[in-house]
Structure formats: C-alpha cells, structure tokens
Tab-separated table of C-alpha atoms and ligand atoms in Angstrom:
chain	number	residue	atom	x	y	z
A	1	MET	CA	24.420	9.283	-39.282
A	2	THR	CA	26.293	6.922	-36.995
A	3	VAL	CA	29.543	5.916	-38.151
A	4	THR	CA	31.493	3.313	-35.192
A	5	PRO	CA	29.704	0.453	-33.952
A	6	LEU	CA	29.608	0.047	-30.174
A	7	THR	CA	30.981	-3.671	-29.663
A	8	ILE	CA	30.056	-5.967	-27.630
A	9	ARG	CA	31.447	-9.453	-27.908
A	10	GLY	CA	32.467	-9.536	-31.405
A	11	PHE	CA	28.617	-8.222	-31.801
A	12	ARG	CA	28.849	-4.638	-34.031
A	13	ILE	CA	25.832	-2.870	-32.447
A	14	TRP	CA	25.013	-0.300	-34.982
A	15	LYS	CA	22.543	1.934	-32.767
A	16	GLY	CA	19.866	4.045	-34.815
A	17	TRP	CA	20.425	2.705	-37.960
A	18	LEU	CA	17.135	3.311	-39.832
A	19	ASP	CA	15.153	6.382	-38.852
A	20	ALA	CA	12.045	7.057	-38.441
A	21	ALA	CA	11.023	6.967	-42.510
A	22	ALA	CA	13.697	4.352	-42.740
A	23	GLN	CA	11.589	2.466	-40.770
A	24	ALA	CA	8.397	3.165	-41.584
A	25	GLU	CA	9.375	1.899	-44.977
A	26	LEU	CA	10.992	-0.864	-44.105
A	27	ILE	CA	6.949	-1.984	-42.533
A	28	ALA	CA	5.473	-1.438	-45.675
A	29	ALA	CA	8.039	-3.586	-47.812
A	30	LEU	CA	7.034	-6.473	-45.391
A	31	ARG	CA	3.145	-5.809	-45.402
A	32	PRO	CA	3.174	-7.909	-49.172
A	33	VAL	CA	5.819	-10.378	-47.321
A	34	LEU	CA	3.744	-11.205	-44.602
A	35	LYS	CA	0.737	-11.677	-46.796
A	36	ALA	CA	1.952	-14.306	-49.058
A	37	ALA	CA	4.102	-15.942	-46.350
A	38	PRO	CA	1.526	-15.530	-43.402
A	39	LEU	CA	3.832	-16.243	-39.842
A	40	TYR	CA	3.310	-18.974	-38.427
A	41	ARG	CA	5.066	-20.280	-34.769
A	42	PRO	CA	7.315	-23.517	-35.283
A	43	ALA	CA	7.467	-26.558	-33.683
A	44	THR	CA	11.055	-27.751	-32.088
A	45	PRO	CA	11.936	-31.265	-32.383
A	46	ARG	CA	10.898	-31.645	-29.455
A	47	GLY	CA	8.400	-31.038	-30.177
A	48	LYS	CA	6.893	-27.485	-28.367
A	49	LYS	CA	5.948	-24.854	-29.938
A	50	MET	CA	8.063	-21.992	-30.112
A	51	SER	CA	6.511	-18.275	-28.357
A	52	VAL	CA	7.806	-16.131	-31.844
A	53	ARG	CA	6.172	-16.730	-34.946
A	54	MET	CA	7.574	-16.545	-37.848
A	55	THR	CA	8.408	-16.313	-41.359
A	56	SER	CA	10.832	-15.348	-44.258
A	57	ALA	CA	11.614	-14.236	-47.979
A	58	GLY	CA	14.196	-15.330	-50.398
A	59	GLN	CA	15.073	-18.342	-51.528
A	60	CYS	CA	15.186	-19.783	-48.633
A	61	GLY	CA	13.352	-19.868	-44.991
A	62	TRP	CA	14.879	-21.066	-42.068
A	63	PHE	CA	12.027	-24.418	-40.579
A	64	SER	CA	11.703	-26.372	-37.994
A	65	ASP	CA	9.665	-29.357	-36.898
A	66	ALA	CA	10.290	-32.926	-35.551
A	67	ALA	CA	12.247	-34.072	-37.697
A	68	GLY	CA	14.854	-30.690	-36.935
A	69	TYR	CA	16.286	-26.966	-37.745
A	70	ARG	CA	16.898	-26.091	-41.227
A	71	TYR	CA	16.464	-24.359	-44.367
A	72	ILE	CA	13.375	-25.183	-46.884
A	73	ASP	CA	12.506	-23.656	-50.288
A	74	HIS	CA	8.770	-22.870	-49.710
A	75	HIS	CA	6.637	-21.631	-47.049
A	76	PRO	CA	4.877	-24.603	-45.221
A	77	SER	CA	1.378	-23.786	-47.021
A	78	GLY	CA	3.413	-25.255	-50.142
A	79	ALA	CA	3.798	-21.486	-51.535
A	80	PRO	CA	6.677	-20.136	-52.842
A	81	TRP	CA	9.074	-17.615	-50.086
A	82	PRO	CA	8.666	-14.362	-51.360
A	83	ALA	CA	11.998	-12.388	-52.869
A	84	ILE	CA	13.511	-10.186	-49.970
A	85	PRO	CA	12.501	-6.517	-50.733
A	86	GLU	CA	14.681	-3.621	-51.541
A	87	PRO	CA	14.839	-1.897	-48.102
A	88	VAL	CA	16.263	-4.364	-47.108
A	89	LEU	CA	18.342	-5.436	-49.296
A	90	LYS	CA	20.033	-2.160	-49.299
A	91	ILE	CA	21.289	-2.342	-45.436
A	92	TRP	CA	23.353	-5.322	-46.765
A	93	ARG	CA	24.762	-3.554	-49.065
A	94	SER	CA	26.012	-0.888	-46.600
A	95	LEU	CA	27.063	-3.116	-43.010
A	96	GLY	CA	26.461	-6.429	-44.654
A	97	ASP	CA	29.054	-8.872	-46.685
A	98	GLY	CA	30.780	-7.234	-50.194
A	99	ASP	CA	31.405	-10.991	-52.001
A	100	ARG	CA	27.188	-12.870	-51.768
A	101	MET	CA	23.840	-11.245	-51.035
A	102	PRO	CA	20.940	-12.719	-48.351
A	103	GLU	CA	19.790	-15.877	-49.681
A	104	CYS	CA	17.321	-15.768	-46.071
A	105	CYS	CA	15.248	-12.879	-44.369
A	106	LEU	CA	13.996	-14.748	-41.298
A	107	VAL	CA	11.286	-12.889	-40.182
A	108	ASN	CA	10.873	-13.028	-36.227
A	109	TYR	CA	7.333	-11.367	-34.603
A	110	TYR	CA	7.413	-11.275	-30.632
A	111	ASP	CA	4.072	-10.268	-29.051
A	112	SER	CA	4.097	-9.503	-25.481
A	113	GLU	CA	4.527	-12.907	-23.817
A	114	ALA	CA	7.150	-14.348	-26.297
A	115	LYS	CA	11.395	-15.234	-26.286
A	116	LEU	CA	14.274	-16.991	-27.756
A	117	GLY	CA	16.468	-18.836	-25.488
A	118	LEU	CA	19.693	-19.327	-26.009
A	119	HIS	CA	20.813	-20.563	-29.087
A	120	GLN	CA	23.870	-20.939	-32.018
A	121	ASP	CA	22.837	-20.198	-35.433
A	122	LYS	CA	24.814	-22.627	-37.726
A	123	ASP	CA	22.540	-24.614	-39.851
A	124	GLU	CA	23.996	-22.668	-42.767
A	125	ALA	CA	26.382	-23.963	-44.575
A	126	ASP	CA	29.638	-21.023	-44.396
A	127	PHE	CA	30.274	-19.100	-41.152
A	128	SER	CA	32.553	-17.173	-42.497
A	129	TYR	CA	29.590	-14.816	-43.647
A	130	PRO	CA	27.542	-12.700	-41.698
A	131	VAL	CA	24.286	-12.043	-39.996
A	132	LEU	CA	22.450	-8.736	-40.066
A	133	SER	CA	19.936	-8.408	-37.527
A	134	ILE	CA	17.455	-5.325	-38.173
A	135	SER	CA	15.305	-4.723	-35.266
A	136	LEU	CA	11.828	-2.983	-35.415
A	137	GLY	CA	8.384	-1.756	-33.326
A	138	ASP	CA	8.944	-3.187	-29.591
A	139	ASP	CA	12.509	-3.457	-27.339
A	140	GLY	CA	13.720	-5.989	-27.261
A	141	LEU	CA	16.786	-7.376	-24.287
A	142	PHE	CA	19.740	-9.269	-26.347
A	143	ARG	CA	21.468	-11.622	-24.730
A	144	MET	CA	25.316	-11.918	-25.933
A	145	GLY	CA	27.693	-15.135	-24.988
A	146	GLY	CA	30.412	-16.809	-26.100
A	147	ASP	CA	31.118	-20.149	-28.153
A	148	ARG	CA	29.830	-22.012	-25.367
A	149	ARG	CA	26.583	-22.816	-23.398
A	150	GLY	CA	26.964	-21.788	-19.848
A	151	GLY	CA	29.336	-19.158	-20.480
A	152	PRO	CA	29.237	-15.956	-19.363
A	153	THR	CA	26.384	-13.398	-21.397
A	154	GLU	CA	25.884	-9.783	-21.377
A	155	SER	CA	22.362	-7.750	-22.146
A	156	VAL	CA	21.610	-5.171	-23.473
A	157	TRP	CA	18.111	-3.173	-24.921
A	158	LEU	CA	17.673	-3.108	-29.264
A	159	ASN	CA	15.638	-0.208	-30.172
A	160	SER	CA	13.816	-0.004	-33.547
A	161	GLY	CA	16.033	1.382	-36.725
A	162	ASP	CA	19.263	-0.757	-34.478
A	163	VAL	CA	20.961	-2.611	-37.062
A	164	VAL	CA	23.755	-5.202	-35.380
A	165	THR	CA	25.715	-6.922	-37.141
A	166	MET	CA	27.247	-11.315	-36.460
A	167	GLY	CA	30.854	-12.024	-37.713
A	168	GLY	CA	34.802	-13.105	-37.150
A	169	GLU	CA	34.560	-14.343	-33.680
A	170	ALA	CA	30.340	-13.759	-32.503
A	171	ARG	CA	29.830	-16.015	-35.478
A	172	LEU	CA	28.602	-18.749	-33.553
A	173	ALA	CA	28.154	-16.643	-30.168
A	174	TYR	CA	25.176	-18.304	-28.687
A	175	HIS	CA	22.831	-15.659	-28.315
A	176	GLY	CA	18.713	-14.991	-27.667
A	177	VAL	CA	16.117	-12.844	-26.317
A	178	ASP	CA	15.058	-12.420	-22.754
A	179	ARG	CA	12.110	-10.328	-23.054
A	180	ILE	CA	10.057	-7.677	-24.962
A	181	ARG	CA	8.746	-3.973	-23.698
A	182	PHE	CA	5.782	-4.207	-25.394
A	183	GLY	CA	4.143	-0.865	-26.159
A	184	SER	CA	7.309	0.627	-26.134
A	185	SER	CA	7.629	1.464	-29.727
A	186	ARG	CA	4.311	2.809	-31.797
A	187	LEU	CA	5.710	1.620	-35.668
A	188	LEU	CA	3.461	-1.418	-35.325
A	189	PRO	CA	-0.147	-0.983	-35.140
A	190	LYS	CA	-0.847	-3.734	-32.842
A	191	GLY	CA	2.745	-3.644	-30.964
A	192	GLY	CA	5.479	-5.923	-30.988
A	193	ARG	CA	8.715	-6.221	-32.361
A	194	LEU	CA	9.455	-8.174	-34.978
A	195	ASN	CA	13.397	-8.145	-36.354
A	196	LEU	CA	14.910	-9.165	-39.309
A	197	THR	CA	17.945	-12.152	-40.217
A	198	LEU	CA	19.856	-11.749	-43.035
A	199	ARG	CA	21.798	-14.944	-43.782
A	200	VAL	CA	23.952	-16.499	-46.687
A	201	VAL	CA	22.803	-20.244	-46.116
A	202	THR	CA	24.740	-22.064	-49.113
B	301	MD3	C1	24.743	-13.300	-33.354
B	301	MD3	N1	17.080	-13.568	-33.892
B	301	MD3	O1	16.315	-15.527	-35.931
B	301	MD3	S1	18.776	-11.183	-33.593
B	301	MD3	C2	17.831	-15.350	-35.399
B	301	MD3	O2	15.766	-10.917	-32.039
B	301	MD3	C3	18.073	-14.594	-33.959
B	301	MD3	O3	14.831	-11.913	-33.238
B	301	MD3	C4	17.366	-12.938	-32.615
B	301	MD3	O4	18.458	-15.161	-32.422
B	301	MD3	C5	16.040	-11.853	-32.863
B	301	MD3	O5	17.951	-16.432	-35.479
B	301	MD3	C6	18.383	-11.725	-32.681
B	301	MD3	C7	20.700	-11.023	-33.754
B	301	MD3	C8	21.667	-12.222	-33.984
B	301	MD3	C9	20.490	-12.601	-35.321
B	301	MD3	C10	22.230	-13.576	-35.725
B	301	MD3	C11	22.964	-14.207	-35.411
B	301	MD3	C12	22.528	-12.700	-33.477
B	301	MD3	C13	22.913	-13.711	-34.560
B	301	MD3	C14	23.845	-15.589	-36.052
B	301	MD3	C15	25.344	-15.396	-35.371
B	301	MD3	C16	25.392	-14.903	-33.795
B	302	FE	FE1	19.473	-16.144	-33.955
C-alpha cells in the first residue's frame, strides 16, 4: 500500500490508493446513488451546458444555473440527495479531515468529449478543510495551477484508483481536467471517467 503521496504544488496524489476490489466496491455502492439521483448537465451562469455530467450524495449537492454556483439541499428533480456510501466515507477517514465528515460527495462523469476548465472551488464556507478526490474508470489529464488564473500549471494523468487531497496551499489552487483517455479502463462497462470529490461545505 502507498504510504507517501506524490506532492505537486501542494496537491497530494495517492497513486493506486484503491486496489481493483476497492474500486469495484465503490462502483457497486454508486449504482443506487446514480439511480436515486441521476446525472445531469448543469448550466453555467453564462447559460452554457457543462460537458461534465454531475450529481451528488450527502446533505447538500453542488449545483449551477443562471443564478450562479451554489450548494442545494435536493436533486434538481426534487428528490433528496442519497447518503454518501460507506466505502466512500472510509476513504475520508483514512486521508481526509479528522474533525469533520464531508457534507457533499460531488460525482462527476466524463464521457469521451467532456472536460472541466480551470477553476477554483470556493463555494464552501471554510477553506481550512481539505477536498478529497477519487478517480475511477478512464484516465484523466488533471491540470494544477496556483492561486491566480494565468499562472504556471503542471499536468498529471490520474488513473483509476488514485486519490488526491487538496489542503493547505492547494485548497484554493486553480485546477481542471483537460481530457480523458477514453477506453483506457474497463472498470465502467460503457467507459468514461467518474470522479468523486468529498467536501465539507458549511
Ligand atoms: C483542488 N473535479 O469537481 S478533482 C471539481 O477530476 C473538480 O472531476 C475534477 O475539480 C475532477 O470541482 C478534479 C481534484 C480537485 C477537486 C477539488 C479541488 C482538486 C481541487 C478543490 C480545491 C483544490
Ligand atoms: Fe474543482
């Protein structure tokens, strides 16, 4: 088991943290989440649909539309967000924060065309808590920058089973996903990449 992360710009990358059995357990645990809270494409405040499909588990879920970026307490269908599955919480207990549990597990799905532009995650109330990311399925090219847009960036391929923690200096760093290596993993029957991010929101 990996015990020391690869650290780039304060992002701590735990390569191969999840073995094949742990990845399969997560996919099985996510199936009922996706059934209760189907993936949808949020609209940006400027009115364009995002290419990434999203949903959430937990007390709140991340949402975006013409009114802006925010957390809301139910799925856009009106259904309650499902609970964060136990195997997901177990990873937070190992690598996340010891004082608080995550209130949101944002689920991002990337098909062969999807990407996520450089952005900061700042819709949460307290940046002293880390954000934890879990990669499942196809490889994704993750770009990491600093605290200002337009500064230097470095890229790394994230593979299925990798976990990244963003705390301290990295918590407000710009980051994004440039592209997916579609078909590089057989974890998801229809291909694509799932990313889970765990966040303390309030
Ligand atoms: C650094 N997701 O959902 S996870 C996002 O792979 C998001 O789906 C990407 O960026 C994905 O907001 C990247 C890595 C990540 C997530 C949250 C962060 C890096 C972060 C929050 C603060 C700093
Ligand atoms: Fe982000």
